PDB file of C-alpha atoms and ligand atoms in Angstrom:
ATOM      1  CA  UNK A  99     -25.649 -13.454   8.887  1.00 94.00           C
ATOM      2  CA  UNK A 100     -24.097 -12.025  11.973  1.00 97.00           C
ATOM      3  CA  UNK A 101     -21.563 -14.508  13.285  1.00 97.00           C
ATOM      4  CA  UNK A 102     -19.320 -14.594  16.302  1.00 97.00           C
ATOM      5  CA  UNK A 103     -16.829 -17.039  16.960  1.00 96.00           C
ATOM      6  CA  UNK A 104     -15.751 -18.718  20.573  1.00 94.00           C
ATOM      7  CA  UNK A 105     -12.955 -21.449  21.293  1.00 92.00           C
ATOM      8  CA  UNK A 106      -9.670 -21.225  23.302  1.00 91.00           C
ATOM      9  CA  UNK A 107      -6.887 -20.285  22.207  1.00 87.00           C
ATOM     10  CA  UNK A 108      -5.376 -23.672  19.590  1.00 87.00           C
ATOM     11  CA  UNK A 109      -9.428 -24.532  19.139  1.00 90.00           C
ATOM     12  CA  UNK A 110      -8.693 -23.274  15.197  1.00 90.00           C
ATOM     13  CA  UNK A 111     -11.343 -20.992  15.490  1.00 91.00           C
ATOM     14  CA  UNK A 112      -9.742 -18.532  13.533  1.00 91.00           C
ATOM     15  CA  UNK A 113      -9.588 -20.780  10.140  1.00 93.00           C
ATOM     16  CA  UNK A 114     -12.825 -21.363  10.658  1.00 96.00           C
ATOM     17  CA  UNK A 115     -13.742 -17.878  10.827  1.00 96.00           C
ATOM     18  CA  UNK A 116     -11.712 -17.532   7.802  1.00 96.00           C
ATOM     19  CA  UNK A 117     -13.697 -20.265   6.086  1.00 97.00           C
ATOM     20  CA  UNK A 118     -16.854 -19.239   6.887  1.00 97.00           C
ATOM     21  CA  UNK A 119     -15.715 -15.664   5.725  1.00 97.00           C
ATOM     22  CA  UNK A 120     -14.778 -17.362   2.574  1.00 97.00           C
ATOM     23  CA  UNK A 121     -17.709 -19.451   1.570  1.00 97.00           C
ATOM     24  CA  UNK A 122     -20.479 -16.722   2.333  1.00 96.00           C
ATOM     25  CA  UNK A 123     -18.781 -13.483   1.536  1.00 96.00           C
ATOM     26  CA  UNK A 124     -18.842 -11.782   4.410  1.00 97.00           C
ATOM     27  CA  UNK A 125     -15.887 -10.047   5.976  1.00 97.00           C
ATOM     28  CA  UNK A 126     -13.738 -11.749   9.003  1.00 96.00           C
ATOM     29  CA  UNK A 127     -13.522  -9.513  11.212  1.00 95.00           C
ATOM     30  CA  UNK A 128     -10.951  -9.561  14.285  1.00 91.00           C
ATOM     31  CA  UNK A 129      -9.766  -6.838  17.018  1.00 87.00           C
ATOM     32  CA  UNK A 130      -6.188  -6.542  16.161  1.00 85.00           C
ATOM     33  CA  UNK A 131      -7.063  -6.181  11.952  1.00 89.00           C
ATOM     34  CA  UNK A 132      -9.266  -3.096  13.297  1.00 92.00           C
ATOM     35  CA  UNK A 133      -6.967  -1.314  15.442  1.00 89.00           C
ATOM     36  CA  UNK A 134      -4.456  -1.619  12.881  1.00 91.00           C
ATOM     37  CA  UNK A 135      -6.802  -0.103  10.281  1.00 92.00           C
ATOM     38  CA  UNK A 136      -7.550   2.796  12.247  1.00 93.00           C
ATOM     39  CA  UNK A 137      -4.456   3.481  13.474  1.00 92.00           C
ATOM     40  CA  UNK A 138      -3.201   3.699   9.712  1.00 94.00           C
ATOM     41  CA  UNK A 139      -6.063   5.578   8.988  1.00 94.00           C
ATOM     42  CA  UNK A 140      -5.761   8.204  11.541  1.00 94.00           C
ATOM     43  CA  UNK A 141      -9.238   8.217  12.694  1.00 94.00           C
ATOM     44  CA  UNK A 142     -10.270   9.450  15.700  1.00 94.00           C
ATOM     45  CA  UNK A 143     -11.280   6.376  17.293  1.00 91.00           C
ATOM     46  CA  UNK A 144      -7.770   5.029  16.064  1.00 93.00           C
ATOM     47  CA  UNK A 145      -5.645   7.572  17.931  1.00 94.00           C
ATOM     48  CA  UNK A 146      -7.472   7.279  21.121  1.00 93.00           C
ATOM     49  CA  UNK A 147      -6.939   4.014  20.947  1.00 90.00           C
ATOM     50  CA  UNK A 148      -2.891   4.507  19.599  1.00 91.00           C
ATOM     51  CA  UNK A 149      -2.759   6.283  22.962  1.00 93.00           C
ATOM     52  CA  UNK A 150      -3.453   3.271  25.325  1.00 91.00           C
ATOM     53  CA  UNK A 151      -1.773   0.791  23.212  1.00 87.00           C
ATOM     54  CA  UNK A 152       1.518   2.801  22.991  1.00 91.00           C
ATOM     55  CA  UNK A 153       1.448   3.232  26.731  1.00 91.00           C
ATOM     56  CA  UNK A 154       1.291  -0.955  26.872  1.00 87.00           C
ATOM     57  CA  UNK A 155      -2.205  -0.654  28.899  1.00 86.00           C
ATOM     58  CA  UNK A 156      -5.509  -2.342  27.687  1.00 84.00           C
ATOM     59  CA  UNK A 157      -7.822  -0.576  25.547  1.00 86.00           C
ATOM     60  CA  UNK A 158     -10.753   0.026  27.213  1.00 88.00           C
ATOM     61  CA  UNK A 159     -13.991  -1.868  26.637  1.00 86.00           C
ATOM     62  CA  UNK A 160     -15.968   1.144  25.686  1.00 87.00           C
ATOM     63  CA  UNK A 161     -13.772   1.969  23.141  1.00 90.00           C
ATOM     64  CA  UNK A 162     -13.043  -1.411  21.784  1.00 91.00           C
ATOM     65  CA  UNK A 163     -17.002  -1.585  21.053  1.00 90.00           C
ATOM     66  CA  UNK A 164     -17.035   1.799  19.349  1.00 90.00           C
ATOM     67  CA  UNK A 165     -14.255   0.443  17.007  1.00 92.00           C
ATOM     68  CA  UNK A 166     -16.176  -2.713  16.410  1.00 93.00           C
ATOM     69  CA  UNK A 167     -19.751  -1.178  15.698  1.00 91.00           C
ATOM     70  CA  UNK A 168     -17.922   1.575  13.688  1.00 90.00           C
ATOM     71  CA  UNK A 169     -16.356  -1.664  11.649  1.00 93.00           C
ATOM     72  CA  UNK A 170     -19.621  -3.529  11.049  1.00 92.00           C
ATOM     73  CA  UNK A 171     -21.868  -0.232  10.290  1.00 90.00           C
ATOM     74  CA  UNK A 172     -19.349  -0.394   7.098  1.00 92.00           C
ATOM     75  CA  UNK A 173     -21.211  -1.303   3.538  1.00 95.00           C
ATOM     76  CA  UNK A 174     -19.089  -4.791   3.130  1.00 95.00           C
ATOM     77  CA  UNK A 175     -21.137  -5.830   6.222  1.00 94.00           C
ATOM     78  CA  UNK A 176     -24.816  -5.584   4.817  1.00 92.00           C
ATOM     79  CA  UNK A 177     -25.019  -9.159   4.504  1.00 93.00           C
ATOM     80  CA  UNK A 178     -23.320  -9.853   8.048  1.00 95.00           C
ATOM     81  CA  UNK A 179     -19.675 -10.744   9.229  1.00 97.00           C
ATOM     82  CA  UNK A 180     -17.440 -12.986  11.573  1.00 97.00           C
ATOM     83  CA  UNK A 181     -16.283 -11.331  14.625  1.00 96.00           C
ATOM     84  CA  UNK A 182     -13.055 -13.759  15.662  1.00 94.00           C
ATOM     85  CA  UNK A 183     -11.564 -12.674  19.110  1.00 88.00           C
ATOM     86  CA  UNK A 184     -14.499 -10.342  20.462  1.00 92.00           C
ATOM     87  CA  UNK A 185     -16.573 -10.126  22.599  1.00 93.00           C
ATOM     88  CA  UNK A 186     -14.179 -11.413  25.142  1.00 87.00           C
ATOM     89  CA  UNK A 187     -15.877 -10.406  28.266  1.00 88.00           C
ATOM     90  CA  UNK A 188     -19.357 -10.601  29.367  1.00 90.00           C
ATOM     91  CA  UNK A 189     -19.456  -6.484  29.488  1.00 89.00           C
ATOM     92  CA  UNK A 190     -18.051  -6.237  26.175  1.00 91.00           C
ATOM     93  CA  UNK A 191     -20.946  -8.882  25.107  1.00 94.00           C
ATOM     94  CA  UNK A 192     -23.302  -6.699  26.659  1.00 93.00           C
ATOM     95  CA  UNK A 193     -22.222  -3.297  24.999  1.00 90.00           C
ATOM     96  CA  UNK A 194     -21.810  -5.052  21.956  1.00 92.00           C
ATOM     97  CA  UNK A 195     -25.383  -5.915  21.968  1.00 94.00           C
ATOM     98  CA  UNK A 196     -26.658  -2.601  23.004  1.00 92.00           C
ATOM     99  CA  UNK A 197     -24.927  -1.096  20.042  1.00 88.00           C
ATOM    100  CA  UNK A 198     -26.196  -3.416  17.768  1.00 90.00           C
ATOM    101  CA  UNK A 199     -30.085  -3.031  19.133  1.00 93.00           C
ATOM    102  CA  UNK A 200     -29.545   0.943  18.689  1.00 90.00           C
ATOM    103  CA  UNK A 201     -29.902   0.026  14.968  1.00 85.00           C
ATOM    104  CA  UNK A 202     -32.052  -2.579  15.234  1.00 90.00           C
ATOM    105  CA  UNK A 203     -29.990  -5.697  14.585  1.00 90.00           C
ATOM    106  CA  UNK A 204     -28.557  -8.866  16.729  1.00 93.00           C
ATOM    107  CA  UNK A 205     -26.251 -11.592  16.345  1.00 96.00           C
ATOM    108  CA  UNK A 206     -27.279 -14.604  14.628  1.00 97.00           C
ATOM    109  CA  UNK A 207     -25.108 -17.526  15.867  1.00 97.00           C
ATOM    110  CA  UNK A 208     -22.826 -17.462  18.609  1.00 97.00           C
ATOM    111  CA  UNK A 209     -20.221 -20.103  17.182  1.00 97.00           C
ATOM    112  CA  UNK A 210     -18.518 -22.534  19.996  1.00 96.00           C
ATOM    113  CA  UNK A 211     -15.292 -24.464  18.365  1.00 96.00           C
ATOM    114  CA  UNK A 212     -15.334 -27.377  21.693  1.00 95.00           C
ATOM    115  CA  UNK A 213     -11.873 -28.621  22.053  1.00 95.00           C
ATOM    116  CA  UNK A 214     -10.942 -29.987  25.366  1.00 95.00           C
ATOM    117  CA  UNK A 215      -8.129 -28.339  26.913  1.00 95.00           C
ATOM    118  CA  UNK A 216      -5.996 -31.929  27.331  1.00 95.00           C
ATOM    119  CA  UNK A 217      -6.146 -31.845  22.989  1.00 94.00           C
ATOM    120  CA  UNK A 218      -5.125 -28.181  23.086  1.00 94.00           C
ATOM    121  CA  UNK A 219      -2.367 -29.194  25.084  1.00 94.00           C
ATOM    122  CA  UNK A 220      -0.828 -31.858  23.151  1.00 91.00           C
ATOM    123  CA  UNK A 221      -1.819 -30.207  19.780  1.00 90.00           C
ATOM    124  CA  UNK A 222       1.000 -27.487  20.877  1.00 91.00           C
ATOM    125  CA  UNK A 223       3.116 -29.618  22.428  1.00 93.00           C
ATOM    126  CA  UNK A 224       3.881 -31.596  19.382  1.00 94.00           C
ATOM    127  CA  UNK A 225       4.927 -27.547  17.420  1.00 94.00           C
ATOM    128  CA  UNK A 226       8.888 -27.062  16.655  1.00 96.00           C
ATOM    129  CA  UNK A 227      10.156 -23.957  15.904  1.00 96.00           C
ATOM    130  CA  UNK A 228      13.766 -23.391  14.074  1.00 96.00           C
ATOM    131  CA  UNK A 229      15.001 -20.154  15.782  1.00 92.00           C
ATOM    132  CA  UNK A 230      17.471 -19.688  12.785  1.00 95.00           C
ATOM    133  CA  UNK A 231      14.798 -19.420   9.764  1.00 96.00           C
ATOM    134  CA  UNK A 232      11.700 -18.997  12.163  1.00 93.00           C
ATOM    135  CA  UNK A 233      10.083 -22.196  10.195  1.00 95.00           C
ATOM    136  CA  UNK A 234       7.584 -23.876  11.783  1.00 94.00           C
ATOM    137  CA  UNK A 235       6.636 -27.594  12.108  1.00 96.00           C
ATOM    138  CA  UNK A 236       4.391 -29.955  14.223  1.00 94.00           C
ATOM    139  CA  UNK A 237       5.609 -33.736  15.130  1.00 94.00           C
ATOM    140  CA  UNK A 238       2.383 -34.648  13.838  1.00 91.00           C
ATOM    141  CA  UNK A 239       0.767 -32.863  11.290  1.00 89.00           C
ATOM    142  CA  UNK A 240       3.644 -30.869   9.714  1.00 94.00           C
ATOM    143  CA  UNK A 241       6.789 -33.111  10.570  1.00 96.00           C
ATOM    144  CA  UNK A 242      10.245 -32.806   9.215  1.00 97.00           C
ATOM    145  CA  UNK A 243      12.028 -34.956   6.668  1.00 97.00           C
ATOM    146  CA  UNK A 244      14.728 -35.528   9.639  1.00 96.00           C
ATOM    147  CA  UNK A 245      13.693 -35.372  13.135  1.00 95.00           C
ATOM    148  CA  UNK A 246      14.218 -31.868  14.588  1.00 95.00           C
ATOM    149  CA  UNK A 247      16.521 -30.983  12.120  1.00 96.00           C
ATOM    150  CA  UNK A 248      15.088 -28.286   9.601  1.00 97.00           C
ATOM    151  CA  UNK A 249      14.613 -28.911   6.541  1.00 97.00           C
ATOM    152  CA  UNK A 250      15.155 -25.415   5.527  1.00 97.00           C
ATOM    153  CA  UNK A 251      18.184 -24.701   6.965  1.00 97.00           C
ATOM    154  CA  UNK A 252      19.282 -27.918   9.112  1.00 96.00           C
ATOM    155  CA  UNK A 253      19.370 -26.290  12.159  1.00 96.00           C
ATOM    156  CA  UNK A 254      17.969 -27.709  15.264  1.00 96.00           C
ATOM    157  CA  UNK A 255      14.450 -27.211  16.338  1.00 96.00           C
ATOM    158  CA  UNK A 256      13.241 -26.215  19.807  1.00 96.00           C
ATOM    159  CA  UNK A 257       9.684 -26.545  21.292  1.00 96.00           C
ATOM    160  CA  UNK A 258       8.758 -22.819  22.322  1.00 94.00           C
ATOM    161  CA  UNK A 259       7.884 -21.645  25.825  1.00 92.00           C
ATOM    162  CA  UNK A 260       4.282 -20.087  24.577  1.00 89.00           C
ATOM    163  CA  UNK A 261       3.675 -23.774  23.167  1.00 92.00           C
ATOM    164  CA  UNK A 262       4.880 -25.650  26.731  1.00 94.00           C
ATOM    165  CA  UNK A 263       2.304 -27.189  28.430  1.00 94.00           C
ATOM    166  CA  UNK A 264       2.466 -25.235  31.429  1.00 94.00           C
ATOM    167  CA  UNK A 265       2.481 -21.684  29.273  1.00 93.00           C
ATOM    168  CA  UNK A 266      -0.620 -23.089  27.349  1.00 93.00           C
ATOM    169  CA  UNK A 267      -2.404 -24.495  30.475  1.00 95.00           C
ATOM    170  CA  UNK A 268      -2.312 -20.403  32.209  1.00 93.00           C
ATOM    171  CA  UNK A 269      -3.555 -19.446  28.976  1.00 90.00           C
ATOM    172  CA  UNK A 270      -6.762 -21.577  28.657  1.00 93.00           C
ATOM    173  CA  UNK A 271      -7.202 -21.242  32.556  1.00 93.00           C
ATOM    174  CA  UNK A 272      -7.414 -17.126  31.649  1.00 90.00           C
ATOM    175  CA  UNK A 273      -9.978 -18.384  28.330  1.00 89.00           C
ATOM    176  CA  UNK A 274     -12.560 -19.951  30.771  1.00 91.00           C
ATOM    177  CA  UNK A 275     -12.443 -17.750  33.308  1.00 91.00           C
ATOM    178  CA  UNK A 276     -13.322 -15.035  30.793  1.00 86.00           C
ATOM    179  CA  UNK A 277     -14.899 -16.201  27.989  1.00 84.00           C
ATOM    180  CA  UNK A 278     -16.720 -19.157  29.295  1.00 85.00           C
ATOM    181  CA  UNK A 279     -19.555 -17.141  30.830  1.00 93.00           C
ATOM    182  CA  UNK A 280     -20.316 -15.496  27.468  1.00 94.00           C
ATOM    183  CA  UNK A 281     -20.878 -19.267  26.474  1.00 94.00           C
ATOM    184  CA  UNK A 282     -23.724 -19.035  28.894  1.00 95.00           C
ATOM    185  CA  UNK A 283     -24.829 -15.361  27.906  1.00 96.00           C
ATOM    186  CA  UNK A 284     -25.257 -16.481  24.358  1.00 97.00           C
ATOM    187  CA  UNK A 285     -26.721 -19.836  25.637  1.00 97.00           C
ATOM    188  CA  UNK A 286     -29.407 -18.101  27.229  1.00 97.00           C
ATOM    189  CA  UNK A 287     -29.536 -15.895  24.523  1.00 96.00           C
ATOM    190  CA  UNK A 288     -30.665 -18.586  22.502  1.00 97.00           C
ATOM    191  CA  UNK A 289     -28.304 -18.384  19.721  1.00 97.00           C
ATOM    192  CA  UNK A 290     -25.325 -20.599  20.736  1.00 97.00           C
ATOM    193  CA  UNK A 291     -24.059 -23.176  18.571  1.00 96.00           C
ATOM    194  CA  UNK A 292     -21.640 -25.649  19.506  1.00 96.00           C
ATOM    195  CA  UNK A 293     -19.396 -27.957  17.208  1.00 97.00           C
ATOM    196  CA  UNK A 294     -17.045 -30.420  18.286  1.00 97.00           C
ATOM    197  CA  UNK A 295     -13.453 -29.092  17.325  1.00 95.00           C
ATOM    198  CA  UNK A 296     -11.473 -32.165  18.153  1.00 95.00           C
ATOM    199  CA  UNK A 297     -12.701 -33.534  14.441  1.00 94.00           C
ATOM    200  CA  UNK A 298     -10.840 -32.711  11.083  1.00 92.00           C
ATOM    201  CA  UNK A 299     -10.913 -29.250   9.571  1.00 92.00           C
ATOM    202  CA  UNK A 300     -12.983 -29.693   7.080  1.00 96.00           C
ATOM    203  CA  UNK A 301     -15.552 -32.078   9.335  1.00 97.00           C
ATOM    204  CA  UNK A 302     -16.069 -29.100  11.677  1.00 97.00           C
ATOM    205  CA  UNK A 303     -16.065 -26.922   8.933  1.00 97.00           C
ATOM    206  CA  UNK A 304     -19.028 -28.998   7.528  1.00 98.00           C
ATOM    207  CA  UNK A 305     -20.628 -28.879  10.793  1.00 97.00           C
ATOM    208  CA  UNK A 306     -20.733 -25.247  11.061  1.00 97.00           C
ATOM    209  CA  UNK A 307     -22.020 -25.023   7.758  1.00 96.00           C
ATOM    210  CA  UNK A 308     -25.110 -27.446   8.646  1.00 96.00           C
ATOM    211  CA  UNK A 309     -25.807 -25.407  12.099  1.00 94.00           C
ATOM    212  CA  UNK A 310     -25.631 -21.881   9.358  1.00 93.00           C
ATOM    213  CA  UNK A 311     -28.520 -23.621   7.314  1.00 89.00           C
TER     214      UNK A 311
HETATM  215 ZN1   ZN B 691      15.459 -23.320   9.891  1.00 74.08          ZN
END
Protein backbone atom coordinates (compact mmCIF):
# COMPACT_ATOMS: atom_id res chain seq x y z
CA UNK A 1 0.00 0.00 0.00
CA UNK A 2 1.55 3.12 -1.36
CA UNK A 3 0.27 6.05 0.65
CA UNK A 4 0.78 9.77 0.44
CA UNK A 5 -0.40 12.16 2.79
CA UNK A 6 -1.89 15.94 2.11
CA UNK A 7 -3.20 18.60 4.75
CA UNK A 8 -1.83 22.08 5.73
CA UNK A 9 0.36 22.67 7.89
CA UNK A 10 -1.66 22.03 11.90
CA UNK A 11 -4.13 19.46 9.75
CA UNK A 12 -2.18 16.54 12.06
CA UNK A 13 -1.34 14.85 9.10
CA UNK A 14 1.80 13.81 10.32
CA UNK A 15 0.31 11.58 13.38
CA UNK A 16 -1.69 10.20 11.10
CA UNK A 17 1.00 9.22 8.90
CA UNK A 18 2.58 7.93 11.94
CA UNK A 19 -0.50 5.87 12.74
CA UNK A 20 -1.06 4.50 9.67
CA UNK A 21 2.77 3.64 9.63
CA UNK A 22 2.08 1.96 12.85
CA UNK A 23 -0.93 -0.19 12.31
CA UNK A 24 0.19 -1.66 8.81
CA UNK A 25 3.92 -1.85 9.08
CA UNK A 26 5.04 0.12 6.62
CA UNK A 27 7.67 2.79 6.99
CA UNK A 28 6.69 6.73 7.39
CA UNK A 29 8.49 8.24 5.29
CA UNK A 30 9.17 12.19 5.26
CA UNK A 31 11.76 14.60 3.30
CA UNK A 32 13.69 15.94 6.14
CA UNK A 33 14.18 12.03 7.88
CA UNK A 34 15.79 11.29 4.27
CA UNK A 35 18.10 14.04 3.83
CA UNK A 36 19.26 13.51 7.19
CA UNK A 37 19.92 9.82 6.48
CA UNK A 38 21.92 10.46 3.58
CA UNK A 39 23.72 13.13 4.69
CA UNK A 40 24.95 10.83 7.69
CA UNK A 41 25.47 8.27 5.35
CA UNK A 42 27.61 10.03 2.94
CA UNK A 43 25.96 8.92 -0.13
CA UNK A 44 26.22 10.51 -3.14
CA UNK A 45 22.83 11.71 -3.48
CA UNK A 46 23.32 13.00 0.23
CA UNK A 47 26.27 15.29 -0.49
CA UNK A 48 24.80 16.82 -3.51
CA UNK A 49 22.14 17.54 -1.66
CA UNK A 50 24.52 18.74 1.71
CA UNK A 51 25.72 21.19 -0.94
CA UNK A 52 22.43 23.17 -1.54
CA UNK A 53 21.23 22.89 1.91
CA UNK A 54 24.48 24.29 3.45
CA UNK A 55 24.35 27.15 1.01
CA UNK A 56 20.53 27.88 2.58
CA UNK A 57 19.01 27.40 -1.14
CA UNK A 58 16.23 24.80 -1.98
CA UNK A 59 17.07 21.46 -3.05
CA UNK A 60 16.11 20.98 -6.30
CA UNK A 61 13.09 18.95 -7.39
CA UNK A 62 15.04 16.54 -9.46
CA UNK A 63 17.06 15.65 -6.79
CA UNK A 64 14.54 15.57 -4.06
CA UNK A 65 12.76 12.71 -6.27
CA UNK A 66 15.98 10.76 -6.72
CA UNK A 67 16.29 10.75 -2.85
CA UNK A 68 12.72 9.69 -2.48
CA UNK A 69 12.62 6.78 -5.16
CA UNK A 70 16.13 5.78 -3.88
CA UNK A 71 14.19 5.62 -0.23
CA UNK A 72 11.19 3.55 -1.33
CA UNK A 73 13.24 1.09 -3.82
CA UNK A 74 14.61 0.04 -0.13
CA UNK A 75 13.45 -3.72 1.08
CA UNK A 76 11.32 -2.22 4.25
CA UNK A 77 9.10 -0.78 1.46
CA UNK A 78 7.90 -4.08 -0.34
CA UNK A 79 4.67 -3.85 1.21
CA UNK A 80 4.33 0.08 0.58
CA UNK A 81 4.97 3.29 2.76
CA UNK A 82 3.64 6.83 3.85
CA UNK A 83 5.23 9.66 2.14
CA UNK A 84 4.34 12.77 4.77
CA UNK A 85 5.50 16.20 3.30
CA UNK A 86 6.13 15.17 -0.50
CA UNK A 87 5.14 15.63 -3.29
CA UNK A 88 4.70 19.26 -2.60
CA UNK A 89 4.45 20.59 -6.04
CA UNK A 90 2.62 19.48 -9.00
CA UNK A 91 6.23 18.82 -10.88
CA UNK A 92 7.49 16.96 -8.06
CA UNK A 93 4.01 14.87 -8.30
CA UNK A 94 4.73 14.37 -11.76
CA UNK A 95 8.45 13.10 -11.47
CA UNK A 96 7.46 11.22 -8.64
CA UNK A 97 5.13 9.29 -10.74
CA UNK A 98 7.39 8.82 -13.63
CA UNK A 99 9.87 7.21 -11.32
CA UNK A 100 7.55 5.06 -9.87
CA UNK A 101 6.02 3.81 -13.51
CA UNK A 102 9.85 3.11 -14.55
CA UNK A 103 9.36 0.09 -12.21
CA UNK A 104 6.07 -0.51 -12.75
CA UNK A 105 4.28 0.70 -9.63
CA UNK A 106 1.80 3.77 -8.57
CA UNK A 107 0.43 5.27 -5.61
CA UNK A 108 -2.48 3.81 -4.03
CA UNK A 109 -4.30 6.55 -2.04
CA UNK A 110 -3.60 10.05 -2.12
CA UNK A 111 -4.64 10.88 1.63
CA UNK A 112 -6.42 14.52 2.16
CA UNK A 113 -6.53 15.42 6.15
CA UNK A 114 -9.57 18.54 5.39
CA UNK A 115 -9.22 21.05 8.08
CA UNK A 116 -10.46 24.45 7.33
CA UNK A 117 -7.97 27.04 7.65
CA UNK A 118 -10.29 29.22 10.39
CA UNK A 119 -9.72 25.67 12.82
CA UNK A 120 -6.02 25.72 11.91
CA UNK A 121 -5.98 29.09 13.05
CA UNK A 122 -7.43 28.89 16.38
CA UNK A 123 -5.95 25.36 16.99
CA UNK A 124 -2.45 27.41 17.13
CA UNK A 125 -3.62 30.23 18.57
CA UNK A 126 -4.66 28.59 21.73
CA UNK A 127 -0.34 26.95 21.90
CA UNK A 128 1.92 28.57 24.87
CA UNK A 129 5.33 28.18 24.87
CA UNK A 130 7.65 28.73 28.20
CA UNK A 131 10.85 30.27 26.67
CA UNK A 132 12.73 29.24 29.94
CA UNK A 133 12.20 25.24 29.78
CA UNK A 134 10.91 25.27 26.05
CA UNK A 135 7.61 23.30 27.46
CA UNK A 136 4.82 23.40 25.51
CA UNK A 137 1.05 23.73 26.24
CA UNK A 138 -2.30 24.50 24.44
CA UNK A 139 -5.26 26.57 26.34
CA UNK A 140 -7.31 23.82 25.27
CA UNK A 141 -6.09 20.55 24.92
CA UNK A 142 -2.86 20.64 26.98
CA UNK A 143 -3.59 23.52 29.58
CA UNK A 144 -1.64 24.41 32.63
CA UNK A 145 -2.45 23.78 36.27
CA UNK A 146 -2.17 27.81 36.61
CA UNK A 147 -2.93 29.96 33.76
CA UNK A 148 0.23 30.83 31.78
CA UNK A 149 2.34 30.06 34.45
CA UNK A 150 4.45 26.77 33.82
CA UNK A 151 4.08 24.16 35.57
CA UNK A 152 7.56 23.08 35.06
CA UNK A 153 9.33 25.87 35.99
CA UNK A 154 6.66 28.76 36.83
CA UNK A 155 7.76 30.96 34.40
CA UNK A 156 5.48 32.85 32.20
CA UNK A 157 4.25 31.58 28.94
CA UNK A 158 4.16 33.47 25.64
CA UNK A 159 2.12 32.63 22.45
CA UNK A 160 4.90 32.29 19.63
CA UNK A 161 5.11 34.37 16.47
CA UNK A 162 5.09 31.02 14.07
CA UNK A 163 1.73 30.16 16.05
CA UNK A 164 0.12 34.02 15.56
CA UNK A 165 -2.59 34.13 13.43
CA UNK A 166 -1.17 36.28 10.95
CA UNK A 167 2.28 33.97 10.73
CA UNK A 168 -0.08 30.88 10.33
CA UNK A 169 -2.51 32.56 7.85
CA UNK A 170 0.95 33.31 5.16
CA UNK A 171 1.68 29.85 5.82
CA UNK A 172 -1.58 28.09 4.70
CA UNK A 173 -1.97 30.88 1.95
CA UNK A 174 1.72 29.34 0.61
CA UNK A 175 -0.09 25.42 1.34
CA UNK A 176 -2.93 26.12 -1.21
CA UNK A 177 -1.25 27.84 -3.57
CA UNK A 178 1.12 24.87 -3.83
CA UNK A 179 -0.25 21.92 -2.76
CA UNK A 180 -3.84 22.39 -3.53
CA UNK A 181 -3.48 21.63 -7.24
CA UNK A 182 -1.91 18.23 -6.47
CA UNK A 183 -5.38 17.75 -4.67
CA UNK A 184 -6.73 17.98 -8.16
CA UNK A 185 -3.81 15.93 -9.88
CA UNK A 186 -4.54 13.05 -7.61
CA UNK A 187 -8.33 13.78 -7.95
CA UNK A 188 -8.16 13.19 -11.47
CA UNK A 189 -5.90 10.59 -10.89
CA UNK A 190 -8.53 8.78 -9.33
CA UNK A 191 -6.96 7.91 -6.15
CA UNK A 192 -7.76 10.82 -3.77
CA UNK A 193 -9.22 10.27 -0.53
CA UNK A 194 -10.50 12.84 1.62
CA UNK A 195 -11.27 12.70 5.50
CA UNK A 196 -12.58 15.34 7.51
CA UNK A 197 -9.71 16.45 9.99
CA UNK A 198 -11.69 18.77 12.15
CA UNK A 199 -12.96 15.34 14.09
CA UNK A 200 -10.99 13.61 17.00
CA UNK A 201 -7.74 11.78 16.39
CA UNK A 202 -8.71 8.67 16.63
CA UNK A 203 -12.25 9.37 14.53
CA UNK A 204 -10.12 10.43 11.54
CA UNK A 205 -7.83 7.88 12.24
CA UNK A 206 -10.78 5.39 11.91
CA UNK A 207 -11.80 7.04 8.83
CA UNK A 208 -8.64 6.58 7.07
CA UNK A 209 -8.58 3.16 8.04
CA UNK A 210 -12.20 2.48 6.42
CA UNK A 211 -11.13 4.48 3.04
CA UNK A 212 -7.56 1.81 3.29
CA UNK A 213 -10.10 -1.21 3.25
ZN1 LIG B 1 8.99 26.38 31.80
Amino acid sequence: MKIIMLGAPGAGKGTQAKMISDKYNIPHISTGDIFRANIKEGTELGKKAKTYMDAGALVPDELVVDLVVDRVAKDDCANGYVLDGFPRTIPQAKALDEALAKNGVKIDFAIDVEVPDENIINRMSGRRACVECGATYHIKYAPTKVENVCDRCGNELILRDDDKPETVKKRLDVYHEQTQPLIDYYNEAGILAEVDGTKDMMDVFGDITELLK
